[in-house]
PDB file of C-alpha atoms in Angstrom:
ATOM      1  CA  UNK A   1     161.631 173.710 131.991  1.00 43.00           C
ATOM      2  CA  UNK A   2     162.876 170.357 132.796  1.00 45.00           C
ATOM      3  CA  UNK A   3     163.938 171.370 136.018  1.00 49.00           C
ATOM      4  CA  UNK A   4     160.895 172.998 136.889  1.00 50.00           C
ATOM      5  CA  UNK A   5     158.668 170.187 135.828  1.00 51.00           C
ATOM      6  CA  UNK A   6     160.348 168.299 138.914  1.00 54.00           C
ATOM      7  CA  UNK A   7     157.914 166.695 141.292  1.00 56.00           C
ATOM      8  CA  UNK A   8     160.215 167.958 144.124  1.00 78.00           C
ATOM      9  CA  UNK A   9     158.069 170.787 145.927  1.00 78.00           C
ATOM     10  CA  UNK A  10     160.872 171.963 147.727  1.00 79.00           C
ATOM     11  CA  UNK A  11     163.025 172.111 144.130  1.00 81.00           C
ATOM     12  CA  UNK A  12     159.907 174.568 143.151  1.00 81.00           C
ATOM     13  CA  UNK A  13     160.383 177.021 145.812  1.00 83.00           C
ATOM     14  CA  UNK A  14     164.143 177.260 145.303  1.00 82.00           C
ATOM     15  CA  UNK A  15     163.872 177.880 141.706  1.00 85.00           C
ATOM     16  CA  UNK A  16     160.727 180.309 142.209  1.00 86.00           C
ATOM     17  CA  UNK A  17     162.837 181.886 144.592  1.00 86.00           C
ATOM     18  CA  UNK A  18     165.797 182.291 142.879  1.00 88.00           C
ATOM     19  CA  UNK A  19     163.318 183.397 139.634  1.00 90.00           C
ATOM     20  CA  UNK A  20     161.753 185.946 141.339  1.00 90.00           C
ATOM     21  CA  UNK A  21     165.379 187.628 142.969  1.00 89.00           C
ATOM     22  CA  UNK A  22     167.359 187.626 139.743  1.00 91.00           C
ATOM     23  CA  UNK A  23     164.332 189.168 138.000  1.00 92.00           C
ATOM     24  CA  UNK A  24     164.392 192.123 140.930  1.00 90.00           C
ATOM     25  CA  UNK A  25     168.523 192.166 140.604  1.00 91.00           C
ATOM     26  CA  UNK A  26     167.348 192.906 136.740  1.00 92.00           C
ATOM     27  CA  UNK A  27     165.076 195.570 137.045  1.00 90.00           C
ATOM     28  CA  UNK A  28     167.655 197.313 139.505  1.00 90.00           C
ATOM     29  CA  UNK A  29     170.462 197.152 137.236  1.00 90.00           C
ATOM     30  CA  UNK A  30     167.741 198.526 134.229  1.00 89.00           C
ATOM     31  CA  UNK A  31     166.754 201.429 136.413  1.00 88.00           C
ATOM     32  CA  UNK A  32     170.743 202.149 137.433  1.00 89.00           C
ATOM     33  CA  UNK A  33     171.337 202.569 133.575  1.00 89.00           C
ATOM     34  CA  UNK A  34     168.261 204.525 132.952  1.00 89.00           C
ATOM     35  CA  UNK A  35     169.476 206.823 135.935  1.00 89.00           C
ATOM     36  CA  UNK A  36     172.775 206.989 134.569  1.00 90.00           C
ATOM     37  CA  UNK A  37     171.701 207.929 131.032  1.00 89.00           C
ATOM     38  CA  UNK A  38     169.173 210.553 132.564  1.00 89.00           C
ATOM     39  CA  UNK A  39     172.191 211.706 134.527  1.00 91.00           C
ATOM     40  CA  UNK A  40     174.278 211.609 131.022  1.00 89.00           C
ATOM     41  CA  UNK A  41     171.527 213.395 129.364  1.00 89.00           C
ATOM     42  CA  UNK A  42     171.460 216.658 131.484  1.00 89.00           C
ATOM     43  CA  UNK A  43     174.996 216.616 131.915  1.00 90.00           C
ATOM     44  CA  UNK A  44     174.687 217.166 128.176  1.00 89.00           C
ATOM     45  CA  UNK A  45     172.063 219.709 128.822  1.00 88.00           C
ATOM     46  CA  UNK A  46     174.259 221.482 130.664  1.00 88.00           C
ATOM     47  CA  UNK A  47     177.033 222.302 128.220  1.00 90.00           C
ATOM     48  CA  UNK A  48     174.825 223.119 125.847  1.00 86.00           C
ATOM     49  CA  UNK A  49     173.867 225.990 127.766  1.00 86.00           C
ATOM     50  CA  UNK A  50     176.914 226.485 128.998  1.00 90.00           C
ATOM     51  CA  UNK A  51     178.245 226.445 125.345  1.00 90.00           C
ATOM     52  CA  UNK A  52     175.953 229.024 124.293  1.00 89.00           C
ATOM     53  CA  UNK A  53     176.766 231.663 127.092  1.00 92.00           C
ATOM     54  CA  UNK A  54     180.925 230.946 125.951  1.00 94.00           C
ATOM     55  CA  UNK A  55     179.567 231.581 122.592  1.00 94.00           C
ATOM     56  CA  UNK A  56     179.184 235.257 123.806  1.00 94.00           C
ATOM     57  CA  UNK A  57     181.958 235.438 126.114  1.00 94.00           C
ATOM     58  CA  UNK A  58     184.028 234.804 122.819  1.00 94.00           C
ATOM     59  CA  UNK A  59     182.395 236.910 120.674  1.00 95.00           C
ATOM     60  CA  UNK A  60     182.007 239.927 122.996  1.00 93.00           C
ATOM     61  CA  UNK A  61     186.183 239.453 124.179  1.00 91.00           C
ATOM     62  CA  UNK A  62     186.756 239.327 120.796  1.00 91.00           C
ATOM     63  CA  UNK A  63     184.832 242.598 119.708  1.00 91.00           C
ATOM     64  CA  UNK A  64     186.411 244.355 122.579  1.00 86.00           C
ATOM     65  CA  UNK A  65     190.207 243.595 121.804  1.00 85.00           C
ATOM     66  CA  UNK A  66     189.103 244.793 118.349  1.00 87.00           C
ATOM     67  CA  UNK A  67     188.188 247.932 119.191  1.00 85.00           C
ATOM     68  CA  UNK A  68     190.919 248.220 121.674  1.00 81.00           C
ATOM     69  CA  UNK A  69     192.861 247.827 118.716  1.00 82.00           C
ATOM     70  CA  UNK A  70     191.100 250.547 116.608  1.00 85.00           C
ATOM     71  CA  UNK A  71     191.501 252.736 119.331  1.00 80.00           C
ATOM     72  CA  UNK A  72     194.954 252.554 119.610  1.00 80.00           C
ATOM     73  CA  UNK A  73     195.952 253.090 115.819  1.00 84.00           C
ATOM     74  CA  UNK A  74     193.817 255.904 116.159  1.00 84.00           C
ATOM     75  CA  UNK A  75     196.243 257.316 118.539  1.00 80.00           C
ATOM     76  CA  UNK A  76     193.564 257.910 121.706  1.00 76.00           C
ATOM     77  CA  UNK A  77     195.367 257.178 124.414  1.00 73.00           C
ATOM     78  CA  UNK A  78     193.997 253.647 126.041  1.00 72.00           C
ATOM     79  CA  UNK A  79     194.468 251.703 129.069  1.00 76.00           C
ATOM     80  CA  UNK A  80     193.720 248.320 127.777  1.00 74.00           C
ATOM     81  CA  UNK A  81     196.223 245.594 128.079  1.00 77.00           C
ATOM     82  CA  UNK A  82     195.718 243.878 124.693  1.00 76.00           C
ATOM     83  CA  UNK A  83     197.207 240.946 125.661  1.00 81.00           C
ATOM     84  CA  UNK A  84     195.821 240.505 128.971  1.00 86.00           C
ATOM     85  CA  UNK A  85     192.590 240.368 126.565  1.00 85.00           C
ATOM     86  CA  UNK A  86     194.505 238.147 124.122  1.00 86.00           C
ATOM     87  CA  UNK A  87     195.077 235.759 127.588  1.00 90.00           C
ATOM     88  CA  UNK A  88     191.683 235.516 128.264  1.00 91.00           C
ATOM     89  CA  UNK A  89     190.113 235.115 124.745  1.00 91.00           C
ATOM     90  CA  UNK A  90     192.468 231.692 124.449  1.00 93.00           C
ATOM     91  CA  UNK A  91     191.162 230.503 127.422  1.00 94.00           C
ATOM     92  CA  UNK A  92     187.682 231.419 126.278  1.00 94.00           C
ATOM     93  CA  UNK A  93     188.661 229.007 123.032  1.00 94.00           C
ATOM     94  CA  UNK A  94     190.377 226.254 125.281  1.00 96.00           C
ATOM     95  CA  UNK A  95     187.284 226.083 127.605  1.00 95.00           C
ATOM     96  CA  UNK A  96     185.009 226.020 124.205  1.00 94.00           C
ATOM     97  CA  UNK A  97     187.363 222.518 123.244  1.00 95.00           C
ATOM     98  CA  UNK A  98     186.785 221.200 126.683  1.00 95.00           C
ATOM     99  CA  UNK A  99     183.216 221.362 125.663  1.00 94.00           C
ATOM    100  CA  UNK A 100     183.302 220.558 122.916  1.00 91.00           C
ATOM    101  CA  UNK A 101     185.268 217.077 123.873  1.00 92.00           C
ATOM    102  CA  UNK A 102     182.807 216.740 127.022  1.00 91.00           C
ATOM    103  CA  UNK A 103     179.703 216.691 124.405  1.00 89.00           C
ATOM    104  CA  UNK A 104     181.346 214.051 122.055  1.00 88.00           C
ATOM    105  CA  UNK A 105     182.336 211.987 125.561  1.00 89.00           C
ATOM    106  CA  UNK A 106     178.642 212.363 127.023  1.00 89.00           C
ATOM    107  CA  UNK A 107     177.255 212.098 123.566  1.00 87.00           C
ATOM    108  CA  UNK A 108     178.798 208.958 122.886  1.00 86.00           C
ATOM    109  CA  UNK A 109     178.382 207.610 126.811  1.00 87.00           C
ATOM    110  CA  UNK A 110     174.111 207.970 126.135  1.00 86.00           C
ATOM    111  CA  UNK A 111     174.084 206.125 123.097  1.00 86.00           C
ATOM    112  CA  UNK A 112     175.689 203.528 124.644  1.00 85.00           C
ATOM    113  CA  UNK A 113     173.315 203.452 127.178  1.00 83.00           C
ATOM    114  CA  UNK A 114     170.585 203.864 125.369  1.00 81.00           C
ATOM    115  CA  UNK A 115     171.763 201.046 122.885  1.00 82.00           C
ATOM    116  CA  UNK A 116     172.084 202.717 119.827  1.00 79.00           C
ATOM    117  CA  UNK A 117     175.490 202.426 117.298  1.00 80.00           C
ATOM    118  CA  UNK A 118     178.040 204.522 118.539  1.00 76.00           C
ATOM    119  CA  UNK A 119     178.694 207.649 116.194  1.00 73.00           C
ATOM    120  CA  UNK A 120     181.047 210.971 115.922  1.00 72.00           C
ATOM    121  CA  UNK A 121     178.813 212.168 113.545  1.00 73.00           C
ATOM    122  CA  UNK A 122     175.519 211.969 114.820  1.00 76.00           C
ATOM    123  CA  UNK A 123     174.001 213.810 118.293  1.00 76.00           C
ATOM    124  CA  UNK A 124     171.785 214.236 120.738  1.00 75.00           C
ATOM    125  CA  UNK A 125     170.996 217.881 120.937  1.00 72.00           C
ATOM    126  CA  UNK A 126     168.803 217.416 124.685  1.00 76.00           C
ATOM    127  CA  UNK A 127     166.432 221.155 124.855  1.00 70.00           C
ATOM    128  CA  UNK A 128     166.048 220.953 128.916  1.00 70.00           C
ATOM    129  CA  UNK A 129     163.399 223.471 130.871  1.00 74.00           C
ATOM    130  CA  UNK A 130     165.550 224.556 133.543  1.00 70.00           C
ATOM    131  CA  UNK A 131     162.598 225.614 134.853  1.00 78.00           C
ATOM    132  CA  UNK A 132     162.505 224.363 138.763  1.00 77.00           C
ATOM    133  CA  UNK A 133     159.287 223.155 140.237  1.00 79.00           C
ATOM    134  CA  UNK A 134     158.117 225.425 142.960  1.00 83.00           C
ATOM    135  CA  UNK A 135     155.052 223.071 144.737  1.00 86.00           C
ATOM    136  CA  UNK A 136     155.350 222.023 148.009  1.00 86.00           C
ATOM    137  CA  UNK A 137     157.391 218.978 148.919  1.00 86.00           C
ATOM    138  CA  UNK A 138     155.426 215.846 150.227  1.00 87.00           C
ATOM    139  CA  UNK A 139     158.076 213.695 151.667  1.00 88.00           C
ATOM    140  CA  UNK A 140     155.376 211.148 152.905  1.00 91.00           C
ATOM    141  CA  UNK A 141     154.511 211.259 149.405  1.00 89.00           C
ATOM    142  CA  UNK A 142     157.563 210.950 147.683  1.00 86.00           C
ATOM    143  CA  UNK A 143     159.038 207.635 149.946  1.00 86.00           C
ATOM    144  CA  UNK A 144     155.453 205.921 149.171  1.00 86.00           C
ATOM    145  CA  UNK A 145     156.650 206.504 145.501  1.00 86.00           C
ATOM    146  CA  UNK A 146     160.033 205.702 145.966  1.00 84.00           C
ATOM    147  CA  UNK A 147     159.818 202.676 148.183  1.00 83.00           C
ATOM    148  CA  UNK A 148     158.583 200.354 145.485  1.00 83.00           C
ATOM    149  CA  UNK A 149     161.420 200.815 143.207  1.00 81.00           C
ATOM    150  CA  UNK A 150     163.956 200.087 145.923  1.00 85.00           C
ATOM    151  CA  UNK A 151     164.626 196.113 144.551  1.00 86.00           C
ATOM    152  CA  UNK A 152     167.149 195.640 146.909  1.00 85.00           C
ATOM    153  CA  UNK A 153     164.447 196.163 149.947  1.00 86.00           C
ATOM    154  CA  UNK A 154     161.717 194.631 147.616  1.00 87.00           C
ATOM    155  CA  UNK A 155     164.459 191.452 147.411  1.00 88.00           C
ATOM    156  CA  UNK A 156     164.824 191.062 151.114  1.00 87.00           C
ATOM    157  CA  UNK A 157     161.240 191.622 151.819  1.00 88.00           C
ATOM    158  CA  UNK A 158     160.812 188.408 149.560  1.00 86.00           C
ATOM    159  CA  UNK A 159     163.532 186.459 151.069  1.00 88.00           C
ATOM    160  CA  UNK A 160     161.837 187.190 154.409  1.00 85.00           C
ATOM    161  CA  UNK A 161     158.752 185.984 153.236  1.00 86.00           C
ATOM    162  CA  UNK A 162     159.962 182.523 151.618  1.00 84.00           C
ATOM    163  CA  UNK A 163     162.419 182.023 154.056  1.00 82.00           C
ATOM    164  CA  UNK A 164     162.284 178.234 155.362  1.00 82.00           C
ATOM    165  CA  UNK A 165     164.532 175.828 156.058  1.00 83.00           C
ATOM    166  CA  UNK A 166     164.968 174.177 152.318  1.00 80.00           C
ATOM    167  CA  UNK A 167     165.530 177.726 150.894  1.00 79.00           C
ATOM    168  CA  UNK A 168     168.234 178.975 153.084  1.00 80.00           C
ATOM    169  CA  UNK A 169     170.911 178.469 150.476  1.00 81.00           C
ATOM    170  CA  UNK A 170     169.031 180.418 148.082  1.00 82.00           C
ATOM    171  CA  UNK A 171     167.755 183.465 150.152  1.00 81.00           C
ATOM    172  CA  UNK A 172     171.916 183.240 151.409  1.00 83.00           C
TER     173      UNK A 172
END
């Protein structure tokens, strides 16, 4: 506040200047994180459906190497390679731990985004609609939207606009 206080007019634009960038360069480094926790957050969408679907694969692979097993002490004659079966059941189970280590990962990735303690015990359990939205694209639309939360162009755009002579080193 000292600083500001200054008589020096061209000290005022400077530091106004300067203000005004490093509070853009903020809100684009807020919006990158909320991107990347948004991005974090379906990813972890994702394997939960994902993990449901292997759910079955597991559980149907392993009813069907059951009964390939009661049909063969039965004596019917089968064409079932048990352990082909057997194969693909363990990678059924490894692909469920890859998961399973991807959620913990993610889990613990978004709630350190997001701010909160860091925990192995605790989750997020994101529900998504995958639902897609069928309407009509607008593109004018969408950059009129868009265009105001690009902070690098809104930061140029307000270097343009202050640029003089005593503010060079600060718009550099």
């Amino acid at each position: 506040s000292v600083i500001i206080e200054c008589d020096s007019r061209i000290v005022q634009e400077n530091l106004c200047l300067q203000r005004d960038l490093l509070e853009l360069h903020a809100a684009d480094v807020r919006n990158k994180a909320a991107g990347a926790a948004m991005e974090a957050y379906y990813q972890l969408a994702g394997i939960e459906a994902r993990k449901h679907y292997l759910e079955q694969a597991i559980l149907e692979t392993t009813r069907s190497r059951d009964r390939a097993d009661k049909l063969r002490k039965s004596g019917l004659p089968i064409e079932i390679d048990r352990e082909e079966v057997a194969i693909r059941l363990s990678e059924l189970e490894d692909q469920r731990l890859q998961l399973d280590y991807a959620r913990v990962r993610l889990n613990g990735q978004l709630q350190k985004q997001l701010g909160c303690p860091v925990s192995e015990t605790s989750f997020f359990w994101p529900q998504v609609d995958w639902a897609p939205d069928m309407c009509a694209l607008d593109p004018e639309a969408d950059r009129d939207e868009g265009l105001p939360n690009r902070f690098d162009l809104r930061g140029l755009e307000l270097v343009l606009c202050n640029l003089e002579k005593t503010t060079l080193r600060v718009a550099r």
